[in-house]
Amino acid sequence: MSPFVAWAAAHKVLLVLPLSTAKYADDGPDEQSYGAAQPEDAEKLAKLVGEFIKAYATPSDNLLYFGTSGGPWFMASSYIPIVAGRFPGLFALSCGASTFWRDENKVWDYKDAIVRNKIKIFFNYGDQDFLLSGEEKSCNYYAKNGFDVSKKVYPGASHCAHEITAPTIAFWEANMK
């Protein structure tokens, strides 16, 4: 059993792990492109999150988010700026992130401290990760915009070659309501 599944069961947390609907042009019919999610996919995921909140009477400001590699890339560049104002929570982003995707017509107002303060972001990556530049830019961008941001950087670690599960669970447990 996955450590995340065991943790969720022990804490009576509904664990939903959607896969990206995004594809690269050269993907085969049964291939999944985790890193290909785009801004338009943020609304697709928001629809799914909204349906779960309604179906399971989940508090919409106590959501736990997690991803590795392409998941944090998508969360940092698209989902948080477009959707997190509607569905805030705890974002554990491991070994991936990208610079912010900009379309001011779709971004919620970060100046709304009531909503922004319901969002905490944890970046977890190695200092030898090939996505290091995007991870650091994302971390700095969100901190500069008033978000509660923390990070754990592993010296000498490359992409996803470091602890992910324990720091993610520790972040959630330290910040859950």
mmCIF file of the C-alpha atoms, coordinates in Angstrom:
data_MODEL
# 
_entry.id   MODEL 
# 
loop_
_atom_site.group_PDB 
_atom_site.id 
_atom_site.type_symbol 
_atom_site.label_atom_id 
_atom_site.label_alt_id 
_atom_site.label_comp_id 
_atom_site.label_asym_id 
_atom_site.label_entity_id 
_atom_site.label_seq_id 
_atom_site.pdbx_PDB_ins_code 
_atom_site.Cartn_x 
_atom_site.Cartn_y 
_atom_site.Cartn_z 
_atom_site.occupancy 
_atom_site.B_iso_or_equiv 
_atom_site.pdbx_formal_charge 
_atom_site.auth_seq_id 
_atom_site.auth_comp_id 
_atom_site.auth_asym_id 
_atom_site.auth_atom_id 
_atom_site.pdbx_PDB_model_num 
ATOM 1   C CA . MET A 1 1   ? 0.000   0.000  0.000   1.00 0.00 ? 1   MET A CA 1 
ATOM 2   C CA . SER A 1 2   ? 1.270   3.445  -0.873  1.00 0.00 ? 2   SER A CA 1 
ATOM 3   C CA . PRO A 1 3   ? 2.416   5.472  2.147   1.00 0.00 ? 3   PRO A CA 1 
ATOM 4   C CA . PHE A 1 4   ? 0.042   8.236  1.012   1.00 0.00 ? 4   PHE A CA 1 
ATOM 5   C CA . VAL A 1 5   ? -2.915  5.836  0.900   1.00 0.00 ? 5   VAL A CA 1 
ATOM 6   C CA . ALA A 1 6   ? -2.043  4.442  4.338   1.00 0.00 ? 6   ALA A CA 1 
ATOM 7   C CA . TRP A 1 7   ? -1.711  7.957  5.768   1.00 0.00 ? 7   TRP A CA 1 
ATOM 8   C CA . ALA A 1 8   ? -5.000  9.092  4.205   1.00 0.00 ? 8   ALA A CA 1 
ATOM 9   C CA . ALA A 1 9   ? -6.843  6.046  5.570   1.00 0.00 ? 9   ALA A CA 1 
ATOM 10  C CA . ALA A 1 10  ? -5.422  6.565  9.061   1.00 0.00 ? 10  ALA A CA 1 
ATOM 11  C CA . HIS A 1 11  ? -6.457  10.248 9.023   1.00 0.00 ? 11  HIS A CA 1 
ATOM 12  C CA . LYS A 1 12  ? -9.828  9.688  7.322   1.00 0.00 ? 12  LYS A CA 1 
ATOM 13  C CA . VAL A 1 13  ? -8.789  11.842 4.386   1.00 0.00 ? 13  VAL A CA 1 
ATOM 14  C CA . LEU A 1 14  ? -10.414 11.387 0.989   1.00 0.00 ? 14  LEU A CA 1 
ATOM 15  C CA . LEU A 1 15  ? -7.460  10.895 -1.359  1.00 0.00 ? 15  LEU A CA 1 
ATOM 16  C CA . VAL A 1 16  ? -8.078  11.756 -5.010  1.00 0.00 ? 16  VAL A CA 1 
ATOM 17  C CA . LEU A 1 17  ? -5.231  11.297 -7.482  1.00 0.00 ? 17  LEU A CA 1 
ATOM 18  C CA . PRO A 1 18  ? -6.314  12.535 -10.917 1.00 0.00 ? 18  PRO A CA 1 
ATOM 19  C CA . LEU A 1 19  ? -4.087  12.016 -13.916 1.00 0.00 ? 19  LEU A CA 1 
ATOM 20  C CA . SER A 1 20  ? -3.494  14.738 -16.453 1.00 0.00 ? 20  SER A CA 1 
ATOM 21  C CA . THR A 1 21  ? -5.659  14.718 -19.556 1.00 0.00 ? 21  THR A CA 1 
ATOM 22  C CA . ALA A 1 22  ? -2.887  16.527 -21.422 1.00 0.00 ? 22  ALA A CA 1 
ATOM 23  C CA . LYS A 1 23  ? -0.919  14.854 -24.187 1.00 0.00 ? 23  LYS A CA 1 
ATOM 24  C CA . TYR A 1 24  ? 2.182   15.627 -26.186 1.00 0.00 ? 24  TYR A CA 1 
ATOM 25  C CA . ALA A 1 25  ? 1.906   15.407 -29.972 1.00 0.00 ? 25  ALA A CA 1 
ATOM 26  C CA . ASP A 1 26  ? 4.103   12.294 -30.120 1.00 0.00 ? 26  ASP A CA 1 
ATOM 27  C CA . ASP A 1 27  ? 2.300   10.379 -27.334 1.00 0.00 ? 27  ASP A CA 1 
ATOM 28  C CA . GLY A 1 28  ? 0.783   7.036  -28.189 1.00 0.00 ? 28  GLY A CA 1 
ATOM 29  C CA . PRO A 1 29  ? -2.881  6.295  -27.414 1.00 0.00 ? 29  PRO A CA 1 
ATOM 30  C CA . ASP A 1 30  ? -2.109  4.715  -24.025 1.00 0.00 ? 30  ASP A CA 1 
ATOM 31  C CA . GLU A 1 31  ? 0.661   7.100  -22.933 1.00 0.00 ? 31  GLU A CA 1 
ATOM 32  C CA . GLN A 1 32  ? 0.238   9.668  -20.178 1.00 0.00 ? 32  GLN A CA 1 
ATOM 33  C CA . SER A 1 33  ? 2.007   13.051 -20.347 1.00 0.00 ? 33  SER A CA 1 
ATOM 34  C CA . TYR A 1 34  ? 2.175   14.249 -16.794 1.00 0.00 ? 34  TYR A CA 1 
ATOM 35  C CA . GLY A 1 35  ? 4.174   17.362 -17.605 1.00 0.00 ? 35  GLY A CA 1 
ATOM 36  C CA . ALA A 1 36  ? 2.046   18.521 -20.519 1.00 0.00 ? 36  ALA A CA 1 
ATOM 37  C CA . ALA A 1 37  ? -0.792  20.105 -18.513 1.00 0.00 ? 37  ALA A CA 1 
ATOM 38  C CA . GLN A 1 38  ? -1.568  23.625 -19.627 1.00 0.00 ? 38  GLN A CA 1 
ATOM 39  C CA . PRO A 1 39  ? -3.543  26.557 -18.174 1.00 0.00 ? 39  PRO A CA 1 
ATOM 40  C CA . GLU A 1 40  ? -6.779  25.262 -19.730 1.00 0.00 ? 40  GLU A CA 1 
ATOM 41  C CA . ASP A 1 41  ? -6.307  22.057 -17.730 1.00 0.00 ? 41  ASP A CA 1 
ATOM 42  C CA . ALA A 1 42  ? -6.550  24.089 -14.508 1.00 0.00 ? 42  ALA A CA 1 
ATOM 43  C CA . GLU A 1 43  ? -10.269 24.589 -15.125 1.00 0.00 ? 43  GLU A CA 1 
ATOM 44  C CA . LYS A 1 44  ? -10.709 20.882 -15.889 1.00 0.00 ? 44  LYS A CA 1 
ATOM 45  C CA . LEU A 1 45  ? -9.139  19.968 -12.563 1.00 0.00 ? 45  LEU A CA 1 
ATOM 46  C CA . ALA A 1 46  ? -11.115 22.708 -10.794 1.00 0.00 ? 46  ALA A CA 1 
ATOM 47  C CA . LYS A 1 47  ? -14.332 21.164 -12.114 1.00 0.00 ? 47  LYS A CA 1 
ATOM 48  C CA . LEU A 1 48  ? -13.314 17.776 -10.715 1.00 0.00 ? 48  LEU A CA 1 
ATOM 49  C CA . VAL A 1 49  ? -12.320 19.286 -7.354  1.00 0.00 ? 49  VAL A CA 1 
ATOM 50  C CA . GLY A 1 50  ? -15.627 21.150 -7.189  1.00 0.00 ? 50  GLY A CA 1 
ATOM 51  C CA . GLU A 1 51  ? -17.571 17.957 -7.885  1.00 0.00 ? 51  GLU A CA 1 
ATOM 52  C CA . PHE A 1 52  ? -15.750 16.106 -5.085  1.00 0.00 ? 52  PHE A CA 1 
ATOM 53  C CA . ILE A 1 53  ? -16.349 18.962 -2.652  1.00 0.00 ? 53  ILE A CA 1 
ATOM 54  C CA . LYS A 1 54  ? -20.050 18.877 -3.445  1.00 0.00 ? 54  LYS A CA 1 
ATOM 55  C CA . ALA A 1 55  ? -20.378 15.069 -3.445  1.00 0.00 ? 55  ALA A CA 1 
ATOM 56  C CA . TYR A 1 56  ? -18.458 14.494 -0.220  1.00 0.00 ? 56  TYR A CA 1 
ATOM 57  C CA . ALA A 1 57  ? -19.300 17.724 1.654   1.00 0.00 ? 57  ALA A CA 1 
ATOM 58  C CA . THR A 1 58  ? -15.591 18.484 1.923   1.00 0.00 ? 58  THR A CA 1 
ATOM 59  C CA . PRO A 1 59  ? -14.609 21.896 3.307   1.00 0.00 ? 59  PRO A CA 1 
ATOM 60  C CA . SER A 1 60  ? -13.330 23.701 0.228   1.00 0.00 ? 60  SER A CA 1 
ATOM 61  C CA . ASP A 1 61  ? -10.623 25.580 2.135   1.00 0.00 ? 61  ASP A CA 1 
ATOM 62  C CA . ASN A 1 62  ? -9.004  22.516 3.691   1.00 0.00 ? 62  ASN A CA 1 
ATOM 63  C CA . LEU A 1 63  ? -7.732  20.713 0.601   1.00 0.00 ? 63  LEU A CA 1 
ATOM 64  C CA . LEU A 1 64  ? -4.399  18.917 0.375   1.00 0.00 ? 64  LEU A CA 1 
ATOM 65  C CA . TYR A 1 65  ? -2.563  19.047 -2.941  1.00 0.00 ? 65  TYR A CA 1 
ATOM 66  C CA . PHE A 1 66  ? 0.482   16.998 -3.941  1.00 0.00 ? 66  PHE A CA 1 
ATOM 67  C CA . GLY A 1 67  ? 2.521   16.424 -7.042  1.00 0.00 ? 67  GLY A CA 1 
ATOM 68  C CA . THR A 1 68  ? 5.933   15.479 -8.370  1.00 0.00 ? 68  THR A CA 1 
ATOM 69  C CA . SER A 1 69  ? 7.725   16.713 -11.481 1.00 0.00 ? 69  SER A CA 1 
ATOM 70  C CA . GLY A 1 70  ? 5.032   17.751 -13.979 1.00 0.00 ? 70  GLY A CA 1 
ATOM 71  C CA . GLY A 1 71  ? 2.375   18.045 -11.255 1.00 0.00 ? 71  GLY A CA 1 
ATOM 72  C CA . PRO A 1 72  ? 4.139   20.888 -9.431  1.00 0.00 ? 72  PRO A CA 1 
ATOM 73  C CA . TRP A 1 73  ? 5.005   22.448 -12.784 1.00 0.00 ? 73  TRP A CA 1 
ATOM 74  C CA . PHE A 1 74  ? 1.266   22.591 -13.537 1.00 0.00 ? 74  PHE A CA 1 
ATOM 75  C CA . MET A 1 75  ? 0.264   23.622 -10.002 1.00 0.00 ? 75  MET A CA 1 
ATOM 76  C CA . ALA A 1 76  ? 2.806   26.466 -9.772  1.00 0.00 ? 76  ALA A CA 1 
ATOM 77  C CA . SER A 1 77  ? 2.323   27.840 -13.270 1.00 0.00 ? 77  SER A CA 1 
ATOM 78  C CA . SER A 1 78  ? -1.403  27.315 -13.852 1.00 0.00 ? 78  SER A CA 1 
ATOM 79  C CA . TYR A 1 79  ? -3.556  25.844 -11.090 1.00 0.00 ? 79  TYR A CA 1 
ATOM 80  C CA . ILE A 1 80  ? -2.546  28.120 -8.202  1.00 0.00 ? 80  ILE A CA 1 
ATOM 81  C CA . PRO A 1 81  ? -2.758  31.359 -10.215 1.00 0.00 ? 81  PRO A CA 1 
ATOM 82  C CA . ILE A 1 82  ? -6.032  30.454 -11.942 1.00 0.00 ? 82  ILE A CA 1 
ATOM 83  C CA . VAL A 1 83  ? -7.926  28.248 -9.486  1.00 0.00 ? 83  VAL A CA 1 
ATOM 84  C CA . ALA A 1 84  ? -6.477  28.338 -5.959  1.00 0.00 ? 84  ALA A CA 1 
ATOM 85  C CA . GLY A 1 85  ? -8.516  31.421 -5.114  1.00 0.00 ? 85  GLY A CA 1 
ATOM 86  C CA . ARG A 1 86  ? -11.624 29.231 -5.428  1.00 0.00 ? 86  ARG A CA 1 
ATOM 87  C CA . PHE A 1 87  ? -10.107 26.044 -4.009  1.00 0.00 ? 87  PHE A CA 1 
ATOM 88  C CA . PRO A 1 88  ? -7.354  27.027 -1.560  1.00 0.00 ? 88  PRO A CA 1 
ATOM 89  C CA . GLY A 1 89  ? -5.344  24.495 0.391   1.00 0.00 ? 89  GLY A CA 1 
ATOM 90  C CA . LEU A 1 90  ? -1.954  23.080 1.196   1.00 0.00 ? 90  LEU A CA 1 
ATOM 91  C CA . PHE A 1 91  ? 0.234   22.601 -1.874  1.00 0.00 ? 91  PHE A CA 1 
ATOM 92  C CA . ALA A 1 92  ? 3.163   20.171 -1.519  1.00 0.00 ? 92  ALA A CA 1 
ATOM 93  C CA . LEU A 1 93  ? 5.193   20.573 -4.714  1.00 0.00 ? 93  LEU A CA 1 
ATOM 94  C CA . SER A 1 94  ? 8.085   18.140 -5.036  1.00 0.00 ? 94  SER A CA 1 
ATOM 95  C CA . CYS A 1 95  ? 10.825  18.179 -7.686  1.00 0.00 ? 95  CYS A CA 1 
ATOM 96  C CA . GLY A 1 96  ? 9.158   20.443 -10.159 1.00 0.00 ? 96  GLY A CA 1 
ATOM 97  C CA . ALA A 1 97  ? 7.795   23.915 -10.760 1.00 0.00 ? 97  ALA A CA 1 
ATOM 98  C CA . SER A 1 98  ? 7.922   26.478 -13.474 1.00 0.00 ? 98  SER A CA 1 
ATOM 99  C CA . THR A 1 99  ? 7.833   30.167 -13.913 1.00 0.00 ? 99  THR A CA 1 
ATOM 100 C CA . PHE A 1 100 ? 4.431   31.735 -13.656 1.00 0.00 ? 100 PHE A CA 1 
ATOM 101 C CA . TRP A 1 101 ? 2.067   31.594 -16.596 1.00 0.00 ? 101 TRP A CA 1 
ATOM 102 C CA . ARG A 1 102 ? 0.681   35.094 -17.159 1.00 0.00 ? 102 ARG A CA 1 
ATOM 103 C CA . ASP A 1 103 ? -2.794  35.983 -18.331 1.00 0.00 ? 103 ASP A CA 1 
ATOM 104 C CA . GLU A 1 104 ? -4.033  38.740 -16.065 1.00 0.00 ? 104 GLU A CA 1 
ATOM 105 C CA . ASN A 1 105 ? -7.607  38.140 -17.225 1.00 0.00 ? 105 ASN A CA 1 
ATOM 106 C CA . LYS A 1 106 ? -7.657  34.712 -15.598 1.00 0.00 ? 106 LYS A CA 1 
ATOM 107 C CA . VAL A 1 107 ? -5.676  35.282 -12.401 1.00 0.00 ? 107 VAL A CA 1 
ATOM 108 C CA . TRP A 1 108 ? -7.535  35.789 -9.134  1.00 0.00 ? 108 TRP A CA 1 
ATOM 109 C CA . ASP A 1 109 ? -6.642  38.778 -6.954  1.00 0.00 ? 109 ASP A CA 1 
ATOM 110 C CA . TYR A 1 110 ? -3.655  37.826 -4.764  1.00 0.00 ? 110 TYR A CA 1 
ATOM 111 C CA . LYS A 1 111 ? -4.226  41.024 -2.785  1.00 0.00 ? 111 LYS A CA 1 
ATOM 112 C CA . ASP A 1 112 ? -7.243  39.325 -1.196  1.00 0.00 ? 112 ASP A CA 1 
ATOM 113 C CA . ALA A 1 113 ? -5.413  38.300 1.984   1.00 0.00 ? 113 ALA A CA 1 
ATOM 114 C CA . ILE A 1 114 ? -8.419  36.387 3.330   1.00 0.00 ? 114 ILE A CA 1 
ATOM 115 C CA . VAL A 1 115 ? -8.182  33.892 0.466   1.00 0.00 ? 115 VAL A CA 1 
ATOM 116 C CA . ARG A 1 116 ? -4.406  34.068 -0.005  1.00 0.00 ? 116 ARG A CA 1 
ATOM 117 C CA . ASN A 1 117 ? -3.834  33.233 3.673   1.00 0.00 ? 117 ASN A CA 1 
ATOM 118 C CA . LYS A 1 118 ? -5.722  29.946 3.208   1.00 0.00 ? 118 LYS A CA 1 
ATOM 119 C CA . ILE A 1 119 ? -3.003  28.810 0.792   1.00 0.00 ? 119 ILE A CA 1 
ATOM 120 C CA . LYS A 1 120 ? 0.339   27.398 1.905   1.00 0.00 ? 120 LYS A CA 1 
ATOM 121 C CA . ILE A 1 121 ? 2.935   26.194 -0.558  1.00 0.00 ? 121 ILE A CA 1 
ATOM 122 C CA . PHE A 1 122 ? 5.796   23.804 0.199   1.00 0.00 ? 122 PHE A CA 1 
ATOM 123 C CA . PHE A 1 123 ? 8.550   23.401 -2.397  1.00 0.00 ? 123 PHE A CA 1 
ATOM 124 C CA . ASN A 1 124 ? 10.658  20.241 -2.013  1.00 0.00 ? 124 ASN A CA 1 
ATOM 125 C CA . TYR A 1 125 ? 13.543  19.790 -4.471  1.00 0.00 ? 125 TYR A CA 1 
ATOM 126 C CA . GLY A 1 126 ? 17.209  19.032 -5.013  1.00 0.00 ? 126 GLY A CA 1 
ATOM 127 C CA . ASP A 1 127 ? 19.781  21.691 -5.818  1.00 0.00 ? 127 ASP A CA 1 
ATOM 128 C CA . GLN A 1 128 ? 20.891  19.659 -8.850  1.00 0.00 ? 128 GLN A CA 1 
ATOM 129 C CA . ASP A 1 129 ? 17.369  19.304 -10.303 1.00 0.00 ? 129 ASP A CA 1 
ATOM 130 C CA . PHE A 1 130 ? 17.188  20.218 -13.991 1.00 0.00 ? 130 PHE A CA 1 
ATOM 131 C CA . LEU A 1 131 ? 14.041  22.213 -13.062 1.00 0.00 ? 131 LEU A CA 1 
ATOM 132 C CA . LEU A 1 132 ? 15.910  24.175 -10.358 1.00 0.00 ? 132 LEU A CA 1 
ATOM 133 C CA . SER A 1 133 ? 15.516  27.548 -12.063 1.00 0.00 ? 133 SER A CA 1 
ATOM 134 C CA . GLY A 1 134 ? 11.733  27.198 -12.286 1.00 0.00 ? 134 GLY A CA 1 
ATOM 135 C CA . GLU A 1 135 ? 11.489  25.882 -8.729  1.00 0.00 ? 135 GLU A CA 1 
ATOM 136 C CA . GLU A 1 136 ? 13.408  28.826 -7.331  1.00 0.00 ? 136 GLU A CA 1 
ATOM 137 C CA . LYS A 1 137 ? 11.554  31.372 -9.486  1.00 0.00 ? 137 LYS A CA 1 
ATOM 138 C CA . SER A 1 138 ? 8.182   29.932 -8.438  1.00 0.00 ? 138 SER A CA 1 
ATOM 139 C CA . CYS A 1 139 ? 9.150   29.860 -4.776  1.00 0.00 ? 139 CYS A CA 1 
ATOM 140 C CA . ASN A 1 140 ? 10.315  33.483 -4.921  1.00 0.00 ? 140 ASN A CA 1 
ATOM 141 C CA . TYR A 1 141 ? 7.305   34.612 -6.966  1.00 0.00 ? 141 TYR A CA 1 
ATOM 142 C CA . TYR A 1 142 ? 4.770   33.265 -4.477  1.00 0.00 ? 142 TYR A CA 1 
ATOM 143 C CA . ALA A 1 143 ? 6.701   34.508 -1.439  1.00 0.00 ? 143 ALA A CA 1 
ATOM 144 C CA . LYS A 1 144 ? 6.985   37.981 -3.014  1.00 0.00 ? 144 LYS A CA 1 
ATOM 145 C CA . ASN A 1 145 ? 3.212   37.984 -3.566  1.00 0.00 ? 145 ASN A CA 1 
ATOM 146 C CA . GLY A 1 146 ? 2.472   37.347 0.104   1.00 0.00 ? 146 GLY A CA 1 
ATOM 147 C CA . PHE A 1 147 ? 1.880   33.605 0.129   1.00 0.00 ? 147 PHE A CA 1 
ATOM 148 C CA . ASP A 1 148 ? 3.002   31.422 3.022   1.00 0.00 ? 148 ASP A CA 1 
ATOM 149 C CA . VAL A 1 149 ? 5.883   29.592 1.324   1.00 0.00 ? 149 VAL A CA 1 
ATOM 150 C CA . SER A 1 150 ? 8.335   27.089 2.751   1.00 0.00 ? 150 SER A CA 1 
ATOM 151 C CA . LYS A 1 151 ? 10.917  24.895 1.099   1.00 0.00 ? 151 LYS A CA 1 
ATOM 152 C CA . LYS A 1 152 ? 13.294  22.024 1.656   1.00 0.00 ? 152 LYS A CA 1 
ATOM 153 C CA . VAL A 1 153 ? 16.286  21.868 -0.678  1.00 0.00 ? 153 VAL A CA 1 
ATOM 154 C CA . TYR A 1 154 ? 18.427  18.728 -0.782  1.00 0.00 ? 154 TYR A CA 1 
ATOM 155 C CA . PRO A 1 155 ? 22.129  19.418 -1.486  1.00 0.00 ? 155 PRO A CA 1 
ATOM 156 C CA . GLY A 1 156 ? 23.463  17.269 -4.308  1.00 0.00 ? 156 GLY A CA 1 
ATOM 157 C CA . ALA A 1 157 ? 20.063  15.777 -5.194  1.00 0.00 ? 157 ALA A CA 1 
ATOM 158 C CA . SER A 1 158 ? 18.912  15.613 -8.792  1.00 0.00 ? 158 SER A CA 1 
ATOM 159 C CA . HIS A 1 159 ? 15.348  15.455 -10.113 1.00 0.00 ? 159 HIS A CA 1 
ATOM 160 C CA . CYS A 1 160 ? 13.126  13.531 -7.666  1.00 0.00 ? 160 CYS A CA 1 
ATOM 161 C CA . ALA A 1 161 ? 16.220  11.801 -6.188  1.00 0.00 ? 161 ALA A CA 1 
ATOM 162 C CA . HIS A 1 162 ? 15.382  12.758 -2.595  1.00 0.00 ? 162 HIS A CA 1 
ATOM 163 C CA . GLU A 1 163 ? 12.744  12.135 0.063   1.00 0.00 ? 163 GLU A CA 1 
ATOM 164 C CA . ILE A 1 164 ? 9.254   13.102 -1.065  1.00 0.00 ? 164 ILE A CA 1 
ATOM 165 C CA . THR A 1 165 ? 6.670   11.224 1.009   1.00 0.00 ? 165 THR A CA 1 
ATOM 166 C CA . ALA A 1 166 ? 7.773   12.083 4.567   1.00 0.00 ? 166 ALA A CA 1 
ATOM 167 C CA . PRO A 1 167 ? 8.248   15.845 3.957   1.00 0.00 ? 167 PRO A CA 1 
ATOM 168 C CA . THR A 1 168 ? 4.895   16.047 2.164   1.00 0.00 ? 168 THR A CA 1 
ATOM 169 C CA . ILE A 1 169 ? 3.033   14.327 4.985   1.00 0.00 ? 169 ILE A CA 1 
ATOM 170 C CA . ALA A 1 170 ? 4.897   16.400 7.594   1.00 0.00 ? 170 ALA A CA 1 
ATOM 171 C CA . PHE A 1 171 ? 3.888   19.610 5.768   1.00 0.00 ? 171 PHE A CA 1 
ATOM 172 C CA . TRP A 1 172 ? 0.247   18.541 5.621   1.00 0.00 ? 172 TRP A CA 1 
ATOM 173 C CA . GLU A 1 173 ? 0.149   17.469 9.269   1.00 0.00 ? 173 GLU A CA 1 
ATOM 174 C CA . ALA A 1 174 ? 1.784   20.686 10.462  1.00 0.00 ? 174 ALA A CA 1 
ATOM 175 C CA . ASN A 1 175 ? -0.731  22.827 8.581   1.00 0.00 ? 175 ASN A CA 1 
ATOM 176 C CA . MET A 1 176 ? -4.035  20.919 8.545   1.00 0.00 ? 176 MET A CA 1 
ATOM 177 C CA . LYS A 1 177 ? -6.983  22.483 10.288  1.00 0.00 ? 177 LYS A CA 1 
# 
